[in-house]
Short mmCIF file of C-alpha atoms in Angstrom, two decimals:
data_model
loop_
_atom_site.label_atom_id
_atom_site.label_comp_id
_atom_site.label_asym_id
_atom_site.label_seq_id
_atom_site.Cartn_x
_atom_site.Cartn_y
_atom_site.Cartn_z
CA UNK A 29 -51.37 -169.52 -5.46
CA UNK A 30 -54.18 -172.20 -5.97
CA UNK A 31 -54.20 -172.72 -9.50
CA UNK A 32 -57.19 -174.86 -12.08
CA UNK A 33 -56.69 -176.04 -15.21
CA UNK A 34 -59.52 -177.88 -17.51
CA UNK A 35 -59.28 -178.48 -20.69
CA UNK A 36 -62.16 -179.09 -22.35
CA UNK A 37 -61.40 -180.66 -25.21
CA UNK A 38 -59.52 -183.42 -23.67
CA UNK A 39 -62.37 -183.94 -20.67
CA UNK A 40 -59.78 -183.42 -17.84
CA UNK A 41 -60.59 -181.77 -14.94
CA UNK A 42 -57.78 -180.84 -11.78
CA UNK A 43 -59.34 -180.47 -8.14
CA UNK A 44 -59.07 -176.76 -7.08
CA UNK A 45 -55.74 -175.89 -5.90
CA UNK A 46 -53.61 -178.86 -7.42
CA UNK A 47 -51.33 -176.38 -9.77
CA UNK A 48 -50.88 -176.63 -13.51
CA UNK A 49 -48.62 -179.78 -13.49
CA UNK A 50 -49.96 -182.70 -15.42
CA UNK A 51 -52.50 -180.88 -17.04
CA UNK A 52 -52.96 -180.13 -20.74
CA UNK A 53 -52.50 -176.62 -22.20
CA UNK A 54 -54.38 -175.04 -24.62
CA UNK A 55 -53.89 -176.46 -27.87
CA UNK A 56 -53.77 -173.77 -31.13
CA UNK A 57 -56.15 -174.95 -32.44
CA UNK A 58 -58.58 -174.42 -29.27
CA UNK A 59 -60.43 -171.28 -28.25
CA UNK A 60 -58.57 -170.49 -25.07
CA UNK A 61 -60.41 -168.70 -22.13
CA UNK A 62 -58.40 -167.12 -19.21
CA UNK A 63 -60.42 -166.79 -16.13
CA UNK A 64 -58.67 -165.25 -13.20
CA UNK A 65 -61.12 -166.51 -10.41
CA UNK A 66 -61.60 -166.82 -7.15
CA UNK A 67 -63.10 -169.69 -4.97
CA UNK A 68 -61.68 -169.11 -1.95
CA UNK A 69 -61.33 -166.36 1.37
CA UNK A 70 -64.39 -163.96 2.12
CA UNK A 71 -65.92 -163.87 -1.20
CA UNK A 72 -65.01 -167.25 -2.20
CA UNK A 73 -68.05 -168.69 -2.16
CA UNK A 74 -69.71 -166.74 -4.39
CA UNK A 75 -66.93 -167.27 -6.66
CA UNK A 76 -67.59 -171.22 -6.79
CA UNK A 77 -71.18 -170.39 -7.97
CA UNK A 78 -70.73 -168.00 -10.97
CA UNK A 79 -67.43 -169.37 -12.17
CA UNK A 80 -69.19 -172.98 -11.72
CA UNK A 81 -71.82 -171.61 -14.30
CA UNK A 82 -69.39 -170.00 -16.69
CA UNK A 83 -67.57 -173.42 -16.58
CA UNK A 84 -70.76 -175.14 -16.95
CA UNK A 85 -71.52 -173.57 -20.36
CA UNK A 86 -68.40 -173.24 -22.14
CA UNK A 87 -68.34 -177.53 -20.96
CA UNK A 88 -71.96 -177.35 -22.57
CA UNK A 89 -71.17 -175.93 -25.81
CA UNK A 90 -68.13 -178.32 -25.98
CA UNK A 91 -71.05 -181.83 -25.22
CA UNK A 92 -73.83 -180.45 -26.78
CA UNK A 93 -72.43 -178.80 -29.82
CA UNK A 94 -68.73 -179.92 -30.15
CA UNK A 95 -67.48 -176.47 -29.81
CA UNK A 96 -68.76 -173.26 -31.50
CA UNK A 97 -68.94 -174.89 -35.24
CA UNK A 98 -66.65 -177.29 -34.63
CA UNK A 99 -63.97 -175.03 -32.61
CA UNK A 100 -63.69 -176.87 -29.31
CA UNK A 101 -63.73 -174.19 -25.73
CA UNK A 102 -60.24 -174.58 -23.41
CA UNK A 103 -59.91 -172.73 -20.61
CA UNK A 104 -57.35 -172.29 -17.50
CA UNK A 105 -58.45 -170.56 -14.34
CA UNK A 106 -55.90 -168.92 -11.81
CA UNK A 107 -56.86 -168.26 -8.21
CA UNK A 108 -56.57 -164.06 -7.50
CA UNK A 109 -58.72 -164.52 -4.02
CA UNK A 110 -60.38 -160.88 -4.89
CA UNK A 111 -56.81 -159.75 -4.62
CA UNK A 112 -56.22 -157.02 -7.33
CA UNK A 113 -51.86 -157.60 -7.27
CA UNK A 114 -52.70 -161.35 -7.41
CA UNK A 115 -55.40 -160.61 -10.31
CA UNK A 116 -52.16 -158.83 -12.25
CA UNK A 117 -50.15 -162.40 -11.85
CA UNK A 118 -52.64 -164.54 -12.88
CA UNK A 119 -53.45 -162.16 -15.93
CA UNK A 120 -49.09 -162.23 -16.91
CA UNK A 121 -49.73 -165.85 -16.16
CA UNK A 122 -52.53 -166.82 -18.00
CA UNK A 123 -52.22 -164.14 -21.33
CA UNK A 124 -49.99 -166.20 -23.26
CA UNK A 125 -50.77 -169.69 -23.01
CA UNK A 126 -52.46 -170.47 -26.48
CA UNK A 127 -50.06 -169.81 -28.98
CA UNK A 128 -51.77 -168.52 -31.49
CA UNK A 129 -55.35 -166.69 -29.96
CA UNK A 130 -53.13 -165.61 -26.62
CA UNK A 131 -56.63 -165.93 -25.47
CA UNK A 132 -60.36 -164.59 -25.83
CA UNK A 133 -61.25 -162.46 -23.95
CA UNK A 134 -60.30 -162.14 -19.80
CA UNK A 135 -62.52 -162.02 -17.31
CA UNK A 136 -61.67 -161.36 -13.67
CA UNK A 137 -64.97 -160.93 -11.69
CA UNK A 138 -63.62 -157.82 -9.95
CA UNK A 139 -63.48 -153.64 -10.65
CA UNK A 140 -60.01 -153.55 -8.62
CA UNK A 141 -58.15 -155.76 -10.84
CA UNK A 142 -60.36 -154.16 -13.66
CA UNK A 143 -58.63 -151.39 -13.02
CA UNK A 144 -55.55 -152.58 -12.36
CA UNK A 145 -55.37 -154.38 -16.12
CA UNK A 146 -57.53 -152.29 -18.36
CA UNK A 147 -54.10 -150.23 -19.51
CA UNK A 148 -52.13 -153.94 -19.72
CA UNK A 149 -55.20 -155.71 -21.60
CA UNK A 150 -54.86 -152.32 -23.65
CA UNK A 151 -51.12 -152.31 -24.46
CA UNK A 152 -51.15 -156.67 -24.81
CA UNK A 153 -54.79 -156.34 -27.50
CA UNK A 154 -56.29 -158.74 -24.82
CA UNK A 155 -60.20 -157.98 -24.82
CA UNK A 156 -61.24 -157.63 -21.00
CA UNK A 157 -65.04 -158.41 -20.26
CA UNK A 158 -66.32 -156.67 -17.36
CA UNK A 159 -69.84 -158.49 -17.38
CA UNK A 160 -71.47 -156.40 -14.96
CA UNK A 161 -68.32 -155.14 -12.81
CA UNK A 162 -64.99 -153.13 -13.38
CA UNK A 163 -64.44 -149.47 -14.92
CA UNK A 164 -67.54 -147.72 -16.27
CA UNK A 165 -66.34 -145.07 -18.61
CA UNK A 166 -65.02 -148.03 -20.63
CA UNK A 167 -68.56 -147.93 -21.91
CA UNK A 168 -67.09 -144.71 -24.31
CA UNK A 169 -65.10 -147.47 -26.95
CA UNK A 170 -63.69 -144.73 -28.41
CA UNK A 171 -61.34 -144.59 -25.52
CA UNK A 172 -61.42 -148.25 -24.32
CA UNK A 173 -61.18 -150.13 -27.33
CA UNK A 174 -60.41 -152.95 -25.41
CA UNK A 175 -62.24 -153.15 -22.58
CA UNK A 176 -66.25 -154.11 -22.26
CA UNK A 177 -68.55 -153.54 -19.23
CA UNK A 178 -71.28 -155.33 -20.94
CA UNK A 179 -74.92 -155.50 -19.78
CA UNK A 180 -75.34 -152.67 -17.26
CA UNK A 181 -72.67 -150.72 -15.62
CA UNK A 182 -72.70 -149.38 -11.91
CA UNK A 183 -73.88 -146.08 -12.52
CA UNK A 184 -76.99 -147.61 -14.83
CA UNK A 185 -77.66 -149.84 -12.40
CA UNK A 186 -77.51 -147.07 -9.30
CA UNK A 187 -80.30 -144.86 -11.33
CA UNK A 188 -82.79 -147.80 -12.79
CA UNK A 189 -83.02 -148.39 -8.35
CA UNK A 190 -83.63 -144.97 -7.98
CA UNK A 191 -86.23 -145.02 -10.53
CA UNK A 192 -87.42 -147.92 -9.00
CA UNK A 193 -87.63 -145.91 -5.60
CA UNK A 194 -89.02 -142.86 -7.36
CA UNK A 195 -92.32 -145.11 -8.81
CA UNK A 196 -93.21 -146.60 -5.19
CA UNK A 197 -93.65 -142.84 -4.09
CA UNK A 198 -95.91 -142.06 -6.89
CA UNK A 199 -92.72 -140.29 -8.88
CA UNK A 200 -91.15 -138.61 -6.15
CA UNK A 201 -88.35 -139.19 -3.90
CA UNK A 202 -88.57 -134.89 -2.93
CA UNK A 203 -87.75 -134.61 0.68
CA UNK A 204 -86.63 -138.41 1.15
CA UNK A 205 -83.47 -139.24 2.39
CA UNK A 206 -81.59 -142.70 1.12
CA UNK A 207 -78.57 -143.90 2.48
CA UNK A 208 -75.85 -145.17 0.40
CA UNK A 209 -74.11 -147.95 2.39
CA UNK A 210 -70.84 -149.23 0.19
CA UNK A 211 -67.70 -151.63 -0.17
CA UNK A 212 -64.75 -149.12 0.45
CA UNK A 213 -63.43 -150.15 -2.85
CA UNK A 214 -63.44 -149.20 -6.43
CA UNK A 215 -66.70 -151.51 -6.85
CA UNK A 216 -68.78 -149.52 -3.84
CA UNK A 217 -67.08 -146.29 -5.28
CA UNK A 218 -68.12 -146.07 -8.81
CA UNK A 219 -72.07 -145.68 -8.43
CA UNK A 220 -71.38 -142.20 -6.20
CA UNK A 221 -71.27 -140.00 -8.88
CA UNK A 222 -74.16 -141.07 -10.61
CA UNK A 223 -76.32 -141.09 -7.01
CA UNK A 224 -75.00 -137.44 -6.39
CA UNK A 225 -76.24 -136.30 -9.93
CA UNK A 226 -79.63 -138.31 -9.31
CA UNK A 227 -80.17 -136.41 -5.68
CA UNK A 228 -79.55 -133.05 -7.47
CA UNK A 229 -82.53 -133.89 -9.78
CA UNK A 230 -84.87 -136.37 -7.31
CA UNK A 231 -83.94 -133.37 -4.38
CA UNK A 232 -83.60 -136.27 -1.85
CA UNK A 233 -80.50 -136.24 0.98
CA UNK A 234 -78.14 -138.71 0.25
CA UNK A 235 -75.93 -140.12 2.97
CA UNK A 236 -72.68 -141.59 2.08
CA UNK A 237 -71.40 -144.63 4.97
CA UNK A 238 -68.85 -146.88 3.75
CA UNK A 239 -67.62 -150.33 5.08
CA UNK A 240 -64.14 -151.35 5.03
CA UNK A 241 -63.03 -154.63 3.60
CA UNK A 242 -64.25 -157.70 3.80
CA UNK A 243 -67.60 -156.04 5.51
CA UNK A 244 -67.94 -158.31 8.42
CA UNK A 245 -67.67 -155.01 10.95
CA UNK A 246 -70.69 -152.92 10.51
CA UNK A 247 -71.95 -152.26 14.15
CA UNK A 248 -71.24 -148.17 13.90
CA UNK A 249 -72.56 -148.06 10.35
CA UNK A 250 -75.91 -149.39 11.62
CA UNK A 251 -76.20 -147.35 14.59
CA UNK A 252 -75.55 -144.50 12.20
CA UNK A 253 -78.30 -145.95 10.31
CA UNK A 254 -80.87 -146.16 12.88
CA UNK A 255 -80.23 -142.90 14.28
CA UNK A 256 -80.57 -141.12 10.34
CA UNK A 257 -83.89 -142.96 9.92
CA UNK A 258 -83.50 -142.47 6.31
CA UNK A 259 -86.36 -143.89 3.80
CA UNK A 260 -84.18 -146.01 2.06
CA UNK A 261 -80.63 -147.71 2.25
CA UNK A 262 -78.84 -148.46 -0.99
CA UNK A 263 -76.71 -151.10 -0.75
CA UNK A 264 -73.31 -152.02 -2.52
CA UNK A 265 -72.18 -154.67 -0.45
CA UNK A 266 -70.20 -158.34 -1.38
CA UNK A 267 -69.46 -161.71 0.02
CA UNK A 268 -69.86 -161.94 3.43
CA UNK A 269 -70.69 -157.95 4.06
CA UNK A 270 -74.27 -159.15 2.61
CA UNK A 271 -75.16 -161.26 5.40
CA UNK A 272 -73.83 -159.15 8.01
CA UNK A 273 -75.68 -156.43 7.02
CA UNK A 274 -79.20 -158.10 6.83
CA UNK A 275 -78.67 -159.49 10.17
CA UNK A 276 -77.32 -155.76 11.52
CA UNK A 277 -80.55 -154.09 9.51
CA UNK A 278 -82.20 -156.73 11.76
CA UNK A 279 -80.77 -156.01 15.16
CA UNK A 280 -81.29 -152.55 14.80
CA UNK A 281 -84.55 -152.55 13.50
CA UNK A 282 -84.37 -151.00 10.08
CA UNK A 283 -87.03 -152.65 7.98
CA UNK A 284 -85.37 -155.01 5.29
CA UNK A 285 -88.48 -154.21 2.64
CA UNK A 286 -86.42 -150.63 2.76
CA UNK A 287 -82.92 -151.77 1.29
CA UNK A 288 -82.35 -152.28 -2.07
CA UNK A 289 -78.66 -154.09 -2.86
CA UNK A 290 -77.27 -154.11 -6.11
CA UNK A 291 -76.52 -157.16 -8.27
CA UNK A 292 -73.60 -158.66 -6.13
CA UNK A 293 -75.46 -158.37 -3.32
CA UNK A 294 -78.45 -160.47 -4.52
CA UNK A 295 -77.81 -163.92 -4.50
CA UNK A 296 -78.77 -167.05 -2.10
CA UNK A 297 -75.17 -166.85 -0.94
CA UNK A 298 -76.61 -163.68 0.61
CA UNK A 299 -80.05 -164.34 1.92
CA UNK A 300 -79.86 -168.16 3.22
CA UNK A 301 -77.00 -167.82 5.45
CA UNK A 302 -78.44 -164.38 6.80
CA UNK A 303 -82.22 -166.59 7.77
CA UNK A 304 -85.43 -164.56 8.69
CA UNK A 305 -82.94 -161.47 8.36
CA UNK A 306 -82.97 -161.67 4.99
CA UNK A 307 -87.09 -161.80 4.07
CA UNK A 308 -88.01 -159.27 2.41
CA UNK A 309 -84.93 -157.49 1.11
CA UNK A 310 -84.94 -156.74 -2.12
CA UNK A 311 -81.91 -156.16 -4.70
CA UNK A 312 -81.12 -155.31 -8.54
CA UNK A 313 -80.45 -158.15 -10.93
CA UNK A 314 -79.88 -158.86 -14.62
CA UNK A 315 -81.20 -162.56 -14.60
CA UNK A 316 -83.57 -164.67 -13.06
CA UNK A 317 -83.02 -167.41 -10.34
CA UNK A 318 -83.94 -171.11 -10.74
CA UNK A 319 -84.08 -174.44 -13.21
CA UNK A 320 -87.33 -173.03 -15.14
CA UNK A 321 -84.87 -171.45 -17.95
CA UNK A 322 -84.36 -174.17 -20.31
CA UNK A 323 -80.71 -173.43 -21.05
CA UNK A 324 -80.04 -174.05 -16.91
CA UNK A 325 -82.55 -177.40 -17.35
CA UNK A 326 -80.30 -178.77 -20.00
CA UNK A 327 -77.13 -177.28 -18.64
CA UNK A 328 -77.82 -180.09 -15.65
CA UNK A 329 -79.19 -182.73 -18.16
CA UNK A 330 -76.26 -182.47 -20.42
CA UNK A 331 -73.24 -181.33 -18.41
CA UNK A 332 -74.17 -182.74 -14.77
CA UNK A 333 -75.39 -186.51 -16.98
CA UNK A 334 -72.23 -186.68 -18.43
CA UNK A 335 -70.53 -186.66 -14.83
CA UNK A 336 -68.25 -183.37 -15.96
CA UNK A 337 -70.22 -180.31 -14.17
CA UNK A 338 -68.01 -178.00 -12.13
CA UNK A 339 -69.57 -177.17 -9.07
CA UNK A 340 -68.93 -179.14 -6.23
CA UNK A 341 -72.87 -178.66 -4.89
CA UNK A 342 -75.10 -179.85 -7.43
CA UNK A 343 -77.44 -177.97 -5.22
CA UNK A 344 -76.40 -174.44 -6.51
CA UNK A 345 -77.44 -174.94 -10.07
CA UNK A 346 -80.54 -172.33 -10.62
CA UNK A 347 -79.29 -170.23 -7.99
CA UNK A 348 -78.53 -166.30 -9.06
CA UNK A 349 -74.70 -166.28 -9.23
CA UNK A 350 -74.68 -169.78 -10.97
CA UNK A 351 -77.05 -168.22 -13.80
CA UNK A 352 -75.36 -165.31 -14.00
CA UNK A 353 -72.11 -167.22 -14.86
CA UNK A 354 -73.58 -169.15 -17.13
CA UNK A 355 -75.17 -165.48 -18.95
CA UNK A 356 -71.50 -164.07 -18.94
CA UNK A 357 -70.41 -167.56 -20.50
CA UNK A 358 -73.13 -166.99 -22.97
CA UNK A 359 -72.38 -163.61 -24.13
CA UNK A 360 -68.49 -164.96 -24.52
CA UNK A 361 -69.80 -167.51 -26.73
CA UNK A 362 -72.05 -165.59 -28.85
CA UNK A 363 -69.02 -162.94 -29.74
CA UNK A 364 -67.32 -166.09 -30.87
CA UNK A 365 -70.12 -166.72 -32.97
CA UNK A 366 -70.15 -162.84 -34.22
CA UNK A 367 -66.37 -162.98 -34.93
CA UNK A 368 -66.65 -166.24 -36.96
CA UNK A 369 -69.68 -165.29 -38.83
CA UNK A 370 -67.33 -162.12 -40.59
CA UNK A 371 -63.79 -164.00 -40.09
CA UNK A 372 -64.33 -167.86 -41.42
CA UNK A 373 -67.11 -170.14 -39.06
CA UNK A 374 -64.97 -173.36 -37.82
CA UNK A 375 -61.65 -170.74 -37.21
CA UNK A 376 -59.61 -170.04 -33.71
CA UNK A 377 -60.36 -166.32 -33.30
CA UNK A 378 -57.76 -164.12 -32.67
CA UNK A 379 -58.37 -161.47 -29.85
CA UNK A 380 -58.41 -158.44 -32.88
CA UNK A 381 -61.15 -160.88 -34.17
CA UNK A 382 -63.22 -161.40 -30.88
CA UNK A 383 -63.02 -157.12 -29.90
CA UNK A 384 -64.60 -156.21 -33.22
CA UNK A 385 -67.10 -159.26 -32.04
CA UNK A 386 -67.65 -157.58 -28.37
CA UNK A 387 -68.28 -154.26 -30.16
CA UNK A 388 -70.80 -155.34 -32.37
CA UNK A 389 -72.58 -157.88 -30.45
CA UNK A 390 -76.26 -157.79 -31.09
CA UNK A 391 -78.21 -160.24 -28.78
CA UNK A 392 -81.65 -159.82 -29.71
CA UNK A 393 -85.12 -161.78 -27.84
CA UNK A 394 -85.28 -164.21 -30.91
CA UNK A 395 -81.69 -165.25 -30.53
CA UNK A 396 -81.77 -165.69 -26.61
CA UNK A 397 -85.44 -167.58 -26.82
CA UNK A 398 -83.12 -169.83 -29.60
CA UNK A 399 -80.52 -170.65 -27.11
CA UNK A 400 -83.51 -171.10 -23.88
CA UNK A 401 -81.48 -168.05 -22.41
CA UNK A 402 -85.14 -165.93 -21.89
CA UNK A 403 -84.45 -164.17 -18.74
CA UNK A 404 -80.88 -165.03 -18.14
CA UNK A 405 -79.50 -161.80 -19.65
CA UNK A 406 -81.57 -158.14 -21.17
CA UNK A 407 -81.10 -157.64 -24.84
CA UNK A 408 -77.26 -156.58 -25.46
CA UNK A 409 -76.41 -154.42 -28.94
CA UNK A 410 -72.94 -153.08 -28.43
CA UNK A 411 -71.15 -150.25 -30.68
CA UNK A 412 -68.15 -148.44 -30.34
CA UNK A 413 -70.24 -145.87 -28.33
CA UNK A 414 -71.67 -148.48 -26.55
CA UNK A 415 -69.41 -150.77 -25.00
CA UNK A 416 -72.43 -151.57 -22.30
CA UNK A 417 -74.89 -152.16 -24.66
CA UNK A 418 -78.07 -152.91 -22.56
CA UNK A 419 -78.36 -150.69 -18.81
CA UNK A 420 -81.18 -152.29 -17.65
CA UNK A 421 -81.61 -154.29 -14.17
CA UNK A 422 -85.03 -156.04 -12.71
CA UNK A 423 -85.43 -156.01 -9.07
CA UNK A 424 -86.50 -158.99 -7.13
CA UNK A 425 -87.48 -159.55 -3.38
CA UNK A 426 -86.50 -162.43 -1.20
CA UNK A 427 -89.53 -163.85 0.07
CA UNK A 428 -87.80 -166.07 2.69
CA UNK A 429 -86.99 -168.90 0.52
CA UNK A 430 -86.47 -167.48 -3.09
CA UNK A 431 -86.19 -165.05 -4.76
CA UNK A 432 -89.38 -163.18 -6.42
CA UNK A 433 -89.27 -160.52 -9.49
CA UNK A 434 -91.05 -157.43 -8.03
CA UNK A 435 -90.19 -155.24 -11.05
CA UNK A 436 -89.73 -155.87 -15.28
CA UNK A 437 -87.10 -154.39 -16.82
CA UNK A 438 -85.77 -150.75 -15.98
CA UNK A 439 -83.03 -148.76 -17.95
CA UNK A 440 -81.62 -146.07 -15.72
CA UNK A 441 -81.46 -142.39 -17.14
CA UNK A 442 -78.73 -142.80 -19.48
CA UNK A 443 -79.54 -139.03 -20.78
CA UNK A 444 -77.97 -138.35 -16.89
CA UNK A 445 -75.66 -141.24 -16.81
CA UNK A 446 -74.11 -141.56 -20.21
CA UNK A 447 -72.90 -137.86 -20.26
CA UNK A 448 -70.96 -139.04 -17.34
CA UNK A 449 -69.02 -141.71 -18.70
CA UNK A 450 -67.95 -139.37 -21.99
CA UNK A 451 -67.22 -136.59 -19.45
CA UNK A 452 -64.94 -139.42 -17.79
CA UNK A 453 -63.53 -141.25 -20.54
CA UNK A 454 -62.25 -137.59 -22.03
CA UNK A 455 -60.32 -136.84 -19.06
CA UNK A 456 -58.94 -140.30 -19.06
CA UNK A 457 -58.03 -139.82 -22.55
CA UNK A 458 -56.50 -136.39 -22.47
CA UNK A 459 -54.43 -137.70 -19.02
CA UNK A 460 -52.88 -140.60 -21.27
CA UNK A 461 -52.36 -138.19 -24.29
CA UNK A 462 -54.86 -140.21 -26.60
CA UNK A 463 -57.02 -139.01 -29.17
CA UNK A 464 -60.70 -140.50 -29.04
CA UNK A 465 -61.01 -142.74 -31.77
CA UNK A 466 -63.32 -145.91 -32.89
CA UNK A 467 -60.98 -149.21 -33.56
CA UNK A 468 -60.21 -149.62 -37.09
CA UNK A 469 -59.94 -153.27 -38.11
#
């Protein structure tokens, strides 16, 4: 298994794949970080971007601020290749390196291995950070204490698009019929039931067309496609299913102004390598592309300057997936912040410390205008009713060389979607015997 290890602190860096050997570990008094990545195989490469900006910032905070008051960032990252048993080995690898914080929080990039860890990260007090990904109904804290699908969760996501569909027909979608084209995987899964429940209400026809893994077969979906006609296509799609499906949309001659994707299918590594395929497609997001953020300006200045920035291709700094690591990098930092502000500023926080942080983040416009984040990330205020703590999405539009904002901020129906996850989460809870509680420090 390709394995990375950088330690901040010490300013040593291992080429991808090298192993652990040689390299530093996580000192106690550190803030260790386990990232279970992935920078290689089908969905590698939008692996190098994001996890290149989560590196970026956490190797920011460490330059520009020597650590978050004074407590300098480690972190180790284990190769899982979008592979949910390998995402299990690198979390038993990875969960007790630091001594003493047996790490942060863990972040994994992927709702599979979500899945397969939310009971483990659970049972081992490990908080799991599913920024934008991974299991839903973890939104209900009650029942997840330790797991966080912060920003906006599938299902939120799913209706703000609809309601974004529902407002270019003048409030109705009656009649219209959208096709939901998915990843036939717990990701493309999880937004079904909330697009059932919004058909009921919109009374459109939804169409349900799945693609199997990794998405670079799609010929008989697309036929399908052109011979439903349908309004709209939704689309849940990943890696190098993105692509494939612009160009297919293309062949067939299904407009591309008519598909909406969702987050993960709304980044350059989507739209460039798919050419005039791509123009005009449009897809959900929860921060804005390019340099014009100042955080992502001095990011370069400070990080990329100092000759110890992560990515490989300078080139992909400003691009979606490299700002949205860095905005899952800053809401990891600012729980640090939150858990030192009630536990002792300059401490190593424990992962007790950092959940009751996660639960009660509140990142407010003043505080991201403070840290030039404007735009990277919606207002979060978590609770232990709220483990999502924002639901909103923007939409944007490739115009055939960037990417445009065609929408400002939209929260789905959470009076539809929240009932949902609490319908969910009990059933979870009375399968495992629990009784729905809040965390008590």
């Amino acid at each position: 298994m390709n394995t990375k290890q950088l330690t901040a602190s010490l300013g040593m860096a291992l080429v991808l794949g090298m192993g652990a050997t040689g390299a530093a570990f996580a000192q106690s008094n550190d803030q260790f970080i386990a990232l279970a990545d992935y920078r290689v195989g089908p969905y590698g490469a939008n692996g190098q971007s994001f996890y290149g900006g989560f590196i970026d910032y956490l190797q920011y905070v460490n330059l520009k601020n020597g650590g978050v008051n004074g407590v300098k960032l480690t972190w180790e990252e284990c190769e899982t290749e979008y592979n949910n048993a390998k995402g299990v080995e690198c979390y038993e690898r990875l969960k007790g390196k630091n001594p003493v914080t047996k790490g942060t929080a863990y972040h994994v990039m992927a709702t599979g291995i979500s899945y397969a860890l939310i009971d483990k990260t659970a049972t081992d007090q490990v908080p799991l950070v599913m920024m934008g990904y991974g299991r839903t109904d973890a939104v209900d804290g009650s029942v997840f204490p330790w797991a966080f699908p912060l920003v906006t969760t599938y299902q939120m996501q799913a209706s703000a698009i609809i309601k974004f569909l529902a407002d270019k027909n003048h409030g109705s979608l009656d009649g219209k019929k959208i096709v939901y084209l998915y990843h036939d995987s717990a990701y493309g899964k999880e937004p079904i039931v909330a697009l059932q429940a919004e058909s009921k209400i919109h009374k459109f026809n939804l169409i349900e067309i799945p693609v199997a893994h990794p998405g670079n077969e799609q010929g008989a979906q697309w036929l399908r496609i052109r011979q439903e006609n349908p309004d709209y296509v939704v689309f849940w799609g990943w890696g190098v299913m993105n692509q494939t499906a612009l160009k297919a949309a293309q062949k067939v001659g299904y407009p591309r102004d008519r598909i909406v994707g969702s987050w993960w299918a709304g980044s350059e590594e989507d739209t460039i390598p798919a050419g005039p395929a791509a123009k005009g497609y449009m897809s959900a997001t929860w921060n804005v592309a390019g340099k014009q953020v100042p955080l992502i300006a001095d990011i370069e200045k400070v990080v990329y300057g100092a000759g110890k920035g992560n990515l490989q291709n300078s080139a992909k700094i400003g691009s979606v997936l490299y700002n949205r690591g860095v905005s899952a990098a800053v809401a990891t930092v600012e729980a640090l912040n939150t858990a030192q502000s009630k536990f002792g500023k300059g401490k190593v926080m424990t992962p007790v410390q950092v959940r009751w942080a996660l639960e009660n983040l509140n990142i407010d416009a003043a505080r991201l205008k403070a840290l030039g984040a404007t735009g990277l990330l919606p207002d979060i205020k978590t609770s232990c009713e709220d483990h999502e703590g924002s639901g909103k999405v923007r939409i944007q539009q490739w115009d055939g060389a960037k990417w445009v904002m065609v929408s400002d901020w939209i929260e789905g129906n959470r009076r539809l979607i929240h009932p949902l996850f609490e319908a969910s989460a009990k059933q979870y809870a009375k399968e495992k015997g629990m009784t729905p509680a809040c965390y008590k420090m």
